[in-house]
PDB file of N, CA and C in Angstrom:
ATOM      1  N   UNK A   1      59.784 -78.288  29.530  1.00 38.00           N
ATOM      2  CA  UNK A   1      58.760 -77.949  29.977  1.00 38.00           C
ATOM      3  C   UNK A   1      58.642 -77.487  31.709  1.00 38.00           C
ATOM      4  N   UNK A   2      58.237 -76.250  31.937  1.00 43.00           N
ATOM      5  CA  UNK A   2      58.688 -75.585  33.228  1.00 43.00           C
ATOM      6  C   UNK A   2      57.652 -76.296  34.497  1.00 43.00           C
ATOM      7  N   UNK A   3      57.017 -76.420  34.363  1.00 41.00           N
ATOM      8  CA  UNK A   3      55.509 -76.945  35.156  1.00 41.00           C
ATOM      9  C   UNK A   3      55.612 -78.622  34.597  1.00 41.00           C
ATOM     10  N   UNK A   4      56.178 -79.337  34.227  1.00 47.00           N
ATOM     11  CA  UNK A   4      56.202 -80.824  34.803  1.00 47.00           C
ATOM     12  C   UNK A   4      56.998 -81.835  35.930  1.00 47.00           C
ATOM     13  N   UNK A   5      57.508 -80.487  36.408  1.00 48.00           N
ATOM     14  CA  UNK A   5      57.662 -81.497  38.062  1.00 48.00           C
ATOM     15  C   UNK A   5      56.912 -81.256  38.485  1.00 48.00           C
ATOM     16  N   UNK A   6      55.341 -80.488  38.795  1.00 53.00           N
ATOM     17  CA  UNK A   6      54.486 -80.409  39.130  1.00 53.00           C
ATOM     18  C   UNK A   6      53.654 -81.543  38.982  1.00 53.00           C
ATOM     19  N   UNK A   7      53.567 -81.847  36.953  1.00 57.00           N
ATOM     20  CA  UNK A   7      52.064 -82.587  36.967  1.00 57.00           C
ATOM     21  C   UNK A   7      52.711 -84.014  36.610  1.00 57.00           C
ATOM     22  N   UNK A   8      54.293 -84.072  37.184  1.00 67.00           N
ATOM     23  CA  UNK A   8      54.256 -85.611  36.411  1.00 67.00           C
ATOM     24  C   UNK A   8      53.086 -86.901  37.487  1.00 67.00           C
ATOM     25  N   UNK A   9      52.863 -87.874  36.949  1.00 67.00           N
ATOM     26  CA  UNK A   9      52.239 -88.734  37.709  1.00 67.00           C
ATOM     27  C   UNK A   9      53.215 -89.677  39.002  1.00 67.00           C
ATOM     28  N   UNK A  10      53.816 -89.242  38.794  1.00 70.00           N
ATOM     29  CA  UNK A  10      55.352 -90.007  39.870  1.00 70.00           C
ATOM     30  C   UNK A  10      55.850 -89.256  40.798  1.00 70.00           C
ATOM     31  N   UNK A  11      55.556 -88.995  41.882  1.00 71.00           N
ATOM     32  CA  UNK A  11      56.697 -88.378  42.496  1.00 71.00           C
ATOM     33  C   UNK A  11      56.137 -87.251  42.991  1.00 71.00           C
ATOM     34  N   UNK A  12      56.533 -86.234  44.005  1.00 77.00           N
ATOM     35  CA  UNK A  12      55.978 -84.883  44.038  1.00 77.00           C
ATOM     36  C   UNK A  12      56.920 -84.167  45.178  1.00 77.00           C
ATOM     37  N   UNK A  13      56.881 -83.128  44.291  1.00 78.00           N
ATOM     38  CA  UNK A  13      57.438 -81.984  44.985  1.00 78.00           C
ATOM     39  C   UNK A  13      57.300 -81.090  45.700  1.00 78.00           C
ATOM     40  N   UNK A  14      55.924 -81.489  46.530  1.00 84.00           N
ATOM     41  CA  UNK A  14      55.663 -80.783  48.055  1.00 84.00           C
ATOM     42  C   UNK A  14      55.930 -82.094  49.341  1.00 84.00           C
ATOM     43  N   UNK A  15      56.016 -81.238  50.213  1.00 89.00           N
ATOM     44  CA  UNK A  15      56.551 -82.318  50.764  1.00 89.00           C
ATOM     45  C   UNK A  15      55.058 -82.251  51.973  1.00 89.00           C
ATOM     46  N   UNK A  16      54.781 -82.994  53.081  1.00 92.00           N
ATOM     47  CA  UNK A  16      53.722 -83.415  53.483  1.00 92.00           C
ATOM     48  C   UNK A  16      52.923 -82.870  54.291  1.00 92.00           C
ATOM     49  N   UNK A  17      53.691 -81.896  54.767  1.00 94.00           N
ATOM     50  CA  UNK A  17      52.895 -80.764  55.791  1.00 94.00           C
ATOM     51  C   UNK A  17      52.488 -79.726  54.728  1.00 94.00           C
ATOM     52  N   UNK A  18      53.008 -79.659  53.526  1.00 90.00           N
ATOM     53  CA  UNK A  18      52.566 -79.084  52.424  1.00 90.00           C
ATOM     54  C   UNK A  18      51.228 -79.034  52.089  1.00 90.00           C
ATOM     55  N   UNK A  19      51.886 -80.398  51.981  1.00 89.00           N
ATOM     56  CA  UNK A  19      49.886 -80.770  51.139  1.00 89.00           C
ATOM     57  C   UNK A  19      49.302 -80.421  51.541  1.00 89.00           C
ATOM     58  N   UNK A  20      49.814 -80.989  53.047  1.00 92.00           N
ATOM     59  CA  UNK A  20      48.101 -80.798  53.721  1.00 92.00           C
ATOM     60  C   UNK A  20      47.597 -79.973  54.132  1.00 92.00           C
ATOM     61  N   UNK A  21      48.805 -78.361  54.385  1.00 92.00           N
ATOM     62  CA  UNK A  21      47.981 -77.519  54.737  1.00 92.00           C
ATOM     63  C   UNK A  21      47.984 -76.752  53.755  1.00 92.00           C
ATOM     64  N   UNK A  22      47.660 -77.389  52.162  1.00 89.00           N
ATOM     65  CA  UNK A  22      47.214 -76.808  50.646  1.00 89.00           C
ATOM     66  C   UNK A  22      46.037 -77.259  50.848  1.00 89.00           C
ATOM     67  N   UNK A  23      46.403 -78.574  50.728  1.00 89.00           N
ATOM     68  CA  UNK A  23      44.258 -79.494  50.914  1.00 89.00           C
ATOM     69  C   UNK A  23      43.545 -78.608  52.277  1.00 89.00           C
ATOM     70  N   UNK A  24      44.135 -78.233  53.819  1.00 89.00           N
ATOM     71  CA  UNK A  24      43.132 -78.004  54.264  1.00 89.00           C
ATOM     72  C   UNK A  24      42.595 -76.393  54.379  1.00 89.00           C
ATOM     73  N   UNK A  25      43.449 -75.726  53.575  1.00 88.00           N
ATOM     74  CA  UNK A  25      43.595 -73.959  53.420  1.00 88.00           C
ATOM     75  C   UNK A  25      42.488 -73.462  51.699  1.00 88.00           C
ATOM     76  N   UNK A  26      42.408 -74.899  51.266  1.00 85.00           N
ATOM     77  CA  UNK A  26      41.631 -74.761  49.669  1.00 85.00           C
ATOM     78  C   UNK A  26      40.223 -74.766  50.217  1.00 85.00           C
ATOM     79  N   UNK A  27      39.694 -73.589  49.827  1.00 80.00           N
ATOM     80  CA  UNK A  27      38.143 -72.946  50.268  1.00 80.00           C
ATOM     81  C   UNK A  27      36.783 -73.561  48.691  1.00 80.00           C
ATOM     82  N   UNK A  28      36.154 -74.200  49.376  1.00 77.00           N
ATOM     83  CA  UNK A  28      35.418 -74.829  48.505  1.00 77.00           C
ATOM     84  C   UNK A  28      33.587 -73.826  49.293  1.00 77.00           C
ATOM     85  N   UNK A  29      34.272 -73.162  49.972  1.00 75.00           N
ATOM     86  CA  UNK A  29      32.262 -72.884  51.072  1.00 75.00           C
ATOM     87  C   UNK A  29      32.039 -74.041  51.322  1.00 75.00           C
ATOM     88  N   UNK A  30      32.566 -74.869  51.554  1.00 77.00           N
ATOM     89  CA  UNK A  30      31.569 -76.252  51.989  1.00 77.00           C
ATOM     90  C   UNK A  30      32.373 -76.996  52.799  1.00 77.00           C
ATOM     91  N   UNK A  31      31.756 -76.903  54.088  1.00 82.00           N
ATOM     92  CA  UNK A  31      32.065 -77.768  55.285  1.00 82.00           C
ATOM     93  C   UNK A  31      32.444 -79.530  55.498  1.00 82.00           C
ATOM     94  N   UNK A  32      31.662 -79.897  54.082  1.00 81.00           N
ATOM     95  CA  UNK A  32      31.652 -81.120  53.708  1.00 81.00           C
ATOM     96  C   UNK A  32      33.286 -81.833  53.238  1.00 81.00           C
ATOM     97  N   UNK A  33      33.295 -81.129  52.014  1.00 80.00           N
ATOM     98  CA  UNK A  33      35.343 -80.957  51.525  1.00 80.00           C
ATOM     99  C   UNK A  33      36.534 -81.059  52.421  1.00 80.00           C
ATOM    100  N   UNK A  34      36.100 -80.084  53.776  1.00 83.00           N
ATOM    101  CA  UNK A  34      36.648 -79.854  55.262  1.00 83.00           C
ATOM    102  C   UNK A  34      36.975 -81.355  55.873  1.00 83.00           C
ATOM    103  N   UNK A  35      36.000 -81.821  56.037  1.00 83.00           N
ATOM    104  CA  UNK A  35      35.537 -82.892  57.176  1.00 83.00           C
ATOM    105  C   UNK A  35      35.668 -84.216  56.578  1.00 83.00           C
ATOM    106  N   UNK A  36      35.584 -84.516  54.905  1.00 83.00           N
ATOM    107  CA  UNK A  36      35.712 -85.399  53.993  1.00 83.00           C
ATOM    108  C   UNK A  36      36.733 -85.559  53.003  1.00 83.00           C
ATOM    109  N   UNK A  37      37.132 -84.487  52.995  1.00 87.00           N
ATOM    110  CA  UNK A  37      38.641 -84.654  51.690  1.00 87.00           C
ATOM    111  C   UNK A  37      40.015 -83.827  52.762  1.00 87.00           C
ATOM    112  N   UNK A  38      40.018 -83.349  53.380  1.00 88.00           N
ATOM    113  CA  UNK A  38      41.009 -81.986  53.423  1.00 88.00           C
ATOM    114  C   UNK A  38      41.004 -83.022  54.995  1.00 88.00           C
ATOM    115  N   UNK A  39      40.457 -83.430  55.473  1.00 88.00           N
ATOM    116  CA  UNK A  39      40.901 -84.252  56.776  1.00 88.00           C
ATOM    117  C   UNK A  39      41.486 -85.619  56.021  1.00 88.00           C
ATOM    118  N   UNK A  40      41.699 -85.728  55.424  1.00 89.00           N
ATOM    119  CA  UNK A  40      42.457 -87.107  54.653  1.00 89.00           C
ATOM    120  C   UNK A  40      43.333 -87.363  53.959  1.00 89.00           C
ATOM    121  N   UNK A  41      44.305 -85.553  54.063  1.00 91.00           N
ATOM    122  CA  UNK A  41      45.132 -85.211  52.529  1.00 91.00           C
ATOM    123  C   UNK A  41      46.136 -85.686  53.445  1.00 91.00           C
ATOM    124  N   UNK A  42      47.169 -85.856  54.919  1.00 93.00           N
ATOM    125  CA  UNK A  42      47.795 -86.841  55.300  1.00 93.00           C
ATOM    126  C   UNK A  42      48.125 -88.166  54.492  1.00 93.00           C
ATOM    127  N   UNK A  43      46.871 -88.514  54.696  1.00 90.00           N
ATOM    128  CA  UNK A  43      47.007 -90.153  54.524  1.00 90.00           C
ATOM    129  C   UNK A  43      46.817 -90.429  53.400  1.00 90.00           C
ATOM    130  N   UNK A  44      46.471 -89.955  52.250  1.00 87.00           N
ATOM    131  CA  UNK A  44      46.441 -89.890  50.220  1.00 87.00           C
ATOM    132  C   UNK A  44      47.883 -89.198  50.115  1.00 87.00           C
ATOM    133  N   UNK A  45      48.490 -88.460  51.131  1.00 92.00           N
ATOM    134  CA  UNK A  45      50.588 -88.189  50.702  1.00 92.00           C
ATOM    135  C   UNK A  45      50.639 -89.489  50.939  1.00 92.00           C
ATOM    136  N   UNK A  46      50.802 -90.107  51.831  1.00 92.00           N
ATOM    137  CA  UNK A  46      51.534 -91.155  52.366  1.00 92.00           C
ATOM    138  C   UNK A  46      51.833 -92.354  51.610  1.00 92.00           C
ATOM    139  N   UNK A  47      50.161 -92.645  50.908  1.00 89.00           N
ATOM    140  CA  UNK A  47      49.256 -94.061  50.755  1.00 89.00           C
ATOM    141  C   UNK A  47      50.284 -93.577  49.251  1.00 89.00           C
ATOM    142  N   UNK A  48      50.307 -92.565  48.085  1.00 88.00           N
ATOM    143  CA  UNK A  48      50.346 -92.151  47.193  1.00 88.00           C
ATOM    144  C   UNK A  48      52.096 -92.110  47.182  1.00 88.00           C
ATOM    145  N   UNK A  49      52.437 -91.169  48.332  1.00 88.00           N
ATOM    146  CA  UNK A  49      54.264 -91.358  47.431  1.00 88.00           C
ATOM    147  C   UNK A  49      54.567 -92.344  48.358  1.00 88.00           C
ATOM    148  N   UNK A  50      53.940 -93.401  48.860  1.00 89.00           N
ATOM    149  CA  UNK A  50      54.726 -94.883  49.440  1.00 89.00           C
ATOM    150  C   UNK A  50      54.743 -95.514  47.724  1.00 89.00           C
ATOM    151  N   UNK A  51      53.085 -95.420  47.330  1.00 87.00           N
ATOM    152  CA  UNK A  51      53.113 -96.472  45.886  1.00 87.00           C
ATOM    153  C   UNK A  51      54.202 -95.518  44.752  1.00 87.00           C
ATOM    154  N   UNK A  52      54.885 -94.555  44.555  1.00 87.00           N
ATOM    155  CA  UNK A  52      55.136 -93.953  43.978  1.00 87.00           C
ATOM    156  C   UNK A  52      54.280 -93.029  42.886  1.00 87.00           C
ATOM    157  N   UNK A  53      53.240 -92.787  43.687  1.00 87.00           N
ATOM    158  CA  UNK A  53      52.406 -91.761  42.957  1.00 87.00           C
ATOM    159  C   UNK A  53      52.087 -90.210  43.125  1.00 87.00           C
ATOM    160  N   UNK A  54      51.826 -89.592  42.622  1.00 88.00           N
ATOM    161  CA  UNK A  54      51.798 -88.123  43.042  1.00 88.00           C
ATOM    162  C   UNK A  54      50.256 -87.970  43.680  1.00 88.00           C
ATOM    163  N   UNK A  55      50.764 -87.530  45.062  1.00 89.00           N
ATOM    164  CA  UNK A  55      49.035 -87.421  45.558  1.00 89.00           C
ATOM    165  C   UNK A  55      48.502 -86.166  44.674  1.00 89.00           C
ATOM    166  N   UNK A  56      49.618 -85.521  44.240  1.00 88.00           N
ATOM    167  CA  UNK A  56      48.820 -83.790  43.693  1.00 88.00           C
ATOM    168  C   UNK A  56      47.427 -84.863  43.289  1.00 88.00           C
ATOM    169  N   UNK A  57      47.896 -85.125  42.011  1.00 88.00           N
ATOM    170  CA  UNK A  57      47.105 -86.130  41.016  1.00 88.00           C
ATOM    171  C   UNK A  57      45.793 -86.271  41.802  1.00 88.00           C
ATOM    172  N   UNK A  58      46.189 -87.792  42.647  1.00 88.00           N
ATOM    173  CA  UNK A  58      45.426 -88.850  43.002  1.00 88.00           C
ATOM    174  C   UNK A  58      44.401 -87.953  43.545  1.00 88.00           C
ATOM    175  N   UNK A  59      44.757 -87.203  44.703  1.00 89.00           N
ATOM    176  CA  UNK A  59      44.020 -86.223  45.392  1.00 89.00           C
ATOM    177  C   UNK A  59      42.919 -85.392  44.584  1.00 89.00           C
ATOM    178  N   UNK A  60      43.326 -84.547  43.687  1.00 88.00           N
ATOM    179  CA  UNK A  60      42.552 -84.029  42.591  1.00 88.00           C
ATOM    180  C   UNK A  60      41.400 -84.810  41.743  1.00 88.00           C
ATOM    181  N   UNK A  61      41.650 -86.212  41.525  1.00 88.00           N
ATOM    182  CA  UNK A  61      41.086 -87.607  41.233  1.00 88.00           C
ATOM    183  C   UNK A  61      39.663 -87.738  41.867  1.00 88.00           C
ATOM    184  N   UNK A  62      39.934 -87.772  43.591  1.00 88.00           N
ATOM    185  CA  UNK A  62      39.588 -88.181  44.432  1.00 88.00           C
ATOM    186  C   UNK A  62      38.380 -87.048  44.435  1.00 88.00           C
ATOM    187  N   UNK A  63      38.714 -85.594  44.396  1.00 88.00           N
ATOM    188  CA  UNK A  63      37.506 -85.023  44.829  1.00 88.00           C
ATOM    189  C   UNK A  63      36.589 -84.199  43.848  1.00 88.00           C
ATOM    190  N   UNK A  64      37.170 -84.922  42.164  1.00 85.00           N
ATOM    191  CA  UNK A  64      36.506 -85.088  41.478  1.00 85.00           C
ATOM    192  C   UNK A  64      35.294 -86.256  41.449  1.00 85.00           C
ATOM    193  N   UNK A  65      36.077 -86.479  41.651  1.00 83.00           N
ATOM    194  CA  UNK A  65      34.991 -88.393  41.547  1.00 83.00           C
ATOM    195  C   UNK A  65      34.066 -88.030  42.687  1.00 83.00           C
ATOM    196  N   UNK A  66      34.435 -87.656  43.595  1.00 85.00           N
ATOM    197  CA  UNK A  66      33.423 -87.259  45.173  1.00 85.00           C
ATOM    198  C   UNK A  66      33.055 -86.154  45.178  1.00 85.00           C
ATOM    199  N   UNK A  67      32.744 -85.489  44.207  1.00 85.00           N
ATOM    200  CA  UNK A  67      32.050 -83.688  44.681  1.00 85.00           C
ATOM    201  C   UNK A  67      32.748 -82.988  45.442  1.00 85.00           C
ATOM    202  N   UNK A  68      34.079 -82.939  45.921  1.00 85.00           N
ATOM    203  CA  UNK A  68      34.831 -82.283  47.139  1.00 85.00           C
ATOM    204  C   UNK A  68      34.102 -83.426  48.584  1.00 85.00           C
ATOM    205  N   UNK A  69      33.747 -84.189  48.298  1.00 83.00           N
ATOM    206  CA  UNK A  69      33.735 -85.110  49.087  1.00 83.00           C
ATOM    207  C   UNK A  69      32.360 -84.933  49.773  1.00 83.00           C
ATOM    208  N   UNK A  70      30.873 -85.290  48.900  1.00 83.00           N
ATOM    209  CA  UNK A  70      29.503 -85.181  48.500  1.00 83.00           C
ATOM    210  C   UNK A  70      28.932 -86.208  49.111  1.00 83.00           C
ATOM    211  N   UNK A  71      29.836 -86.993  47.795  1.00 81.00           N
ATOM    212  CA  UNK A  71      30.060 -88.650  47.442  1.00 81.00           C
ATOM    213  C   UNK A  71      30.313 -89.316  47.554  1.00 81.00           C
ATOM    214  N   UNK A  72      30.865 -90.206  49.020  1.00 79.00           N
ATOM    215  CA  UNK A  72      31.425 -90.941  48.976  1.00 79.00           C
ATOM    216  C   UNK A  72      30.721 -92.828  49.846  1.00 79.00           C
ATOM    217  N   UNK A  73      30.063 -93.263  48.976  1.00 75.00           N
ATOM    218  CA  UNK A  73      29.389 -94.306  49.327  1.00 75.00           C
ATOM    219  C   UNK A  73      30.936 -95.477  49.481  1.00 75.00           C
ATOM    220  N   UNK A  74      30.746 -95.899  50.666  1.00 76.00           N
ATOM    221  CA  UNK A  74      31.359 -96.942  50.946  1.00 76.00           C
ATOM    222  C   UNK A  74      32.734 -96.751  51.632  1.00 76.00           C
ATOM    223  N   UNK A  75      33.277 -95.912  51.969  1.00 77.00           N
ATOM    224  CA  UNK A  75      34.650 -95.413  51.632  1.00 77.00           C
ATOM    225  C   UNK A  75      35.255 -95.218  50.223  1.00 77.00           C
ATOM    226  N   UNK A  76      35.018 -95.374  49.092  1.00 76.00           N
ATOM    227  CA  UNK A  76      35.221 -95.335  47.458  1.00 76.00           C
ATOM    228  C   UNK A  76      35.381 -93.808  47.527  1.00 76.00           C
ATOM    229  N   UNK A  77      36.908 -93.683  47.184  1.00 78.00           N
ATOM    230  CA  UNK A  77      37.407 -91.836  46.852  1.00 78.00           C
ATOM    231  C   UNK A  77      37.642 -91.742  44.925  1.00 78.00           C
ATOM    232  N   UNK A  78      37.583 -93.217  44.743  1.00 76.00           N
ATOM    233  CA  UNK A  78      37.860 -93.197  43.413  1.00 76.00           C
ATOM    234  C   UNK A  78      36.591 -93.487  42.571  1.00 76.00           C
ATOM    235  N   UNK A  79      35.440 -93.758  42.907  1.00 73.00           N
ATOM    236  CA  UNK A  79      34.221 -93.930  42.359  1.00 73.00           C
ATOM    237  C   UNK A  79      34.546 -95.695  41.423  1.00 73.00           C
ATOM    238  N   UNK A  80      35.603 -96.689  42.185  1.00 76.00           N
ATOM    239  CA  UNK A  80      35.796 -97.896  41.657  1.00 76.00           C
ATOM    240  C   UNK A  80      34.924 -98.871  41.688  1.00 76.00           C
ATOM    241  N   UNK A  81      34.634 -99.349  40.468  1.00 74.00           N
ATOM    242  CA  UNK A  81      33.043-100.160  40.089  1.00 74.00           C
ATOM    243  C   UNK A  81      32.073 -99.784  40.622  1.00 74.00           C
ATOM    244  N   UNK A  82      31.762 -98.125  40.190  1.00 71.00           N
ATOM    245  CA  UNK A  82      30.620 -97.797  39.876  1.00 71.00           C
ATOM    246  C   UNK A  82      30.244 -97.592  38.888  1.00 71.00           C
ATOM    247  N   UNK A  83      29.786 -97.552  38.333  1.00 69.00           N
ATOM    248  CA  UNK A  83      29.264 -96.994  36.773  1.00 69.00           C
ATOM    249  C   UNK A  83      27.881 -97.041  35.847  1.00 69.00           C
ATOM    250  N   UNK A  84      28.014 -95.426  35.692  1.00 66.00           N
ATOM    251  CA  UNK A  84      26.527 -94.935  35.135  1.00 66.00           C
ATOM    252  C   UNK A  84      25.635 -94.830  36.668  1.00 66.00           C
ATOM    253  N   UNK A  85      26.209 -94.247  37.340  1.00 62.00           N
ATOM    254  CA  UNK A  85      25.323 -93.359  38.434  1.00 62.00           C
ATOM    255  C   UNK A  85      25.123 -94.461  39.358  1.00 62.00           C
ATOM    256  N   UNK A  86      25.182 -96.035  39.765  1.00 66.00           N
ATOM    257  CA  UNK A  86      24.777 -96.542  40.033  1.00 66.00           C
ATOM    258  C   UNK A  86      25.213 -96.097  42.066  1.00 66.00           C
ATOM    259  N   UNK A  87      24.378 -96.939  43.061  1.00 65.00           N
ATOM    260  CA  UNK A  87      24.871 -96.008  43.951  1.00 65.00           C
ATOM    261  C   UNK A  87      25.150 -97.626  44.824  1.00 65.00           C
ATOM    262  N   UNK A  88      26.448 -98.475  44.152  1.00 69.00           N
ATOM    263  CA  UNK A  88      27.132-100.142  44.327  1.00 69.00           C
ATOM    264  C   UNK A  88      28.503 -99.370  43.735  1.00 69.00           C
ATOM    265  N   UNK A  89      29.137-100.581  44.245  1.00 75.00           N
ATOM    266  CA  UNK A  89      30.413-100.069  43.681  1.00 75.00           C
ATOM    267  C   UNK A  89      31.285-100.765  44.857  1.00 75.00           C
ATOM    268  N   UNK A  90      32.585-100.432  44.909  1.00 80.00           N
ATOM    269  CA  UNK A  90      33.518-101.509  45.253  1.00 80.00           C
ATOM    270  C   UNK A  90      33.861-100.647  47.475  1.00 80.00           C
ATOM    271  N   UNK A  91      33.611-101.400  48.028  1.00 81.00           N
ATOM    272  CA  UNK A  91      33.413-101.326  49.151  1.00 81.00           C
ATOM    273  C   UNK A  91      35.034-100.979  49.767  1.00 81.00           C
ATOM    274  N   UNK A  92      34.905 -99.630  50.828  1.00 79.00           N
ATOM    275  CA  UNK A  92      35.894-100.322  51.992  1.00 79.00           C
ATOM    276  C   UNK A  92      34.905 -99.898  53.209  1.00 79.00           C
ATOM    277  N   UNK A  93      36.492-100.359  54.214  1.00 83.00           N
ATOM    278  CA  UNK A  93      35.770-100.032  55.606  1.00 83.00           C
ATOM    279  C   UNK A  93      36.363 -98.922  56.377  1.00 83.00           C
ATOM    280  N   UNK A  94      37.839 -98.458  55.385  1.00 78.00           N
ATOM    281  CA  UNK A  94      38.473 -96.320  56.099  1.00 78.00           C
ATOM    282  C   UNK A  94      38.349 -96.121  54.525  1.00 78.00           C
ATOM    283  N   UNK A  95      38.659 -94.620  54.972  1.00 74.00           N
ATOM    284  CA  UNK A  95      39.323 -94.107  53.846  1.00 74.00           C
ATOM    285  C   UNK A  95      40.893 -95.112  53.683  1.00 74.00           C
ATOM    286  N   UNK A  96      41.717 -95.017  54.892  1.00 75.00           N
ATOM    287  CA  UNK A  96      42.436 -95.335  54.415  1.00 75.00           C
ATOM    288  C   UNK A  96      42.788 -96.412  53.622  1.00 75.00           C
ATOM    289  N   UNK A  97      41.692 -97.536  53.721  1.00 78.00           N
ATOM    290  CA  UNK A  97      42.043 -98.409  53.210  1.00 78.00           C
ATOM    291  C   UNK A  97      41.587 -98.354  51.248  1.00 78.00           C
TER     292      UNK A  97
END
């Protein structure tokens, strides 16, 4: 499959600077995305590649879970332990955590 190298859950074919540039240049027409998501693209890349996870997939999932940065209660970018729209969940002290 030609696109398999891009959609693998493991690893990433983009360099860190390429990933950050793509995230920052993505236009949602919303400053929330730029401040809450795009500013942490480097952290996503670093943490994911350190753990052997494709940062493209993790970042996309975080964008979906948070409405592109609109809803990030307790710095929980993945909706961990949040069920049926409740306002609680796993709490973190920072995006990096």
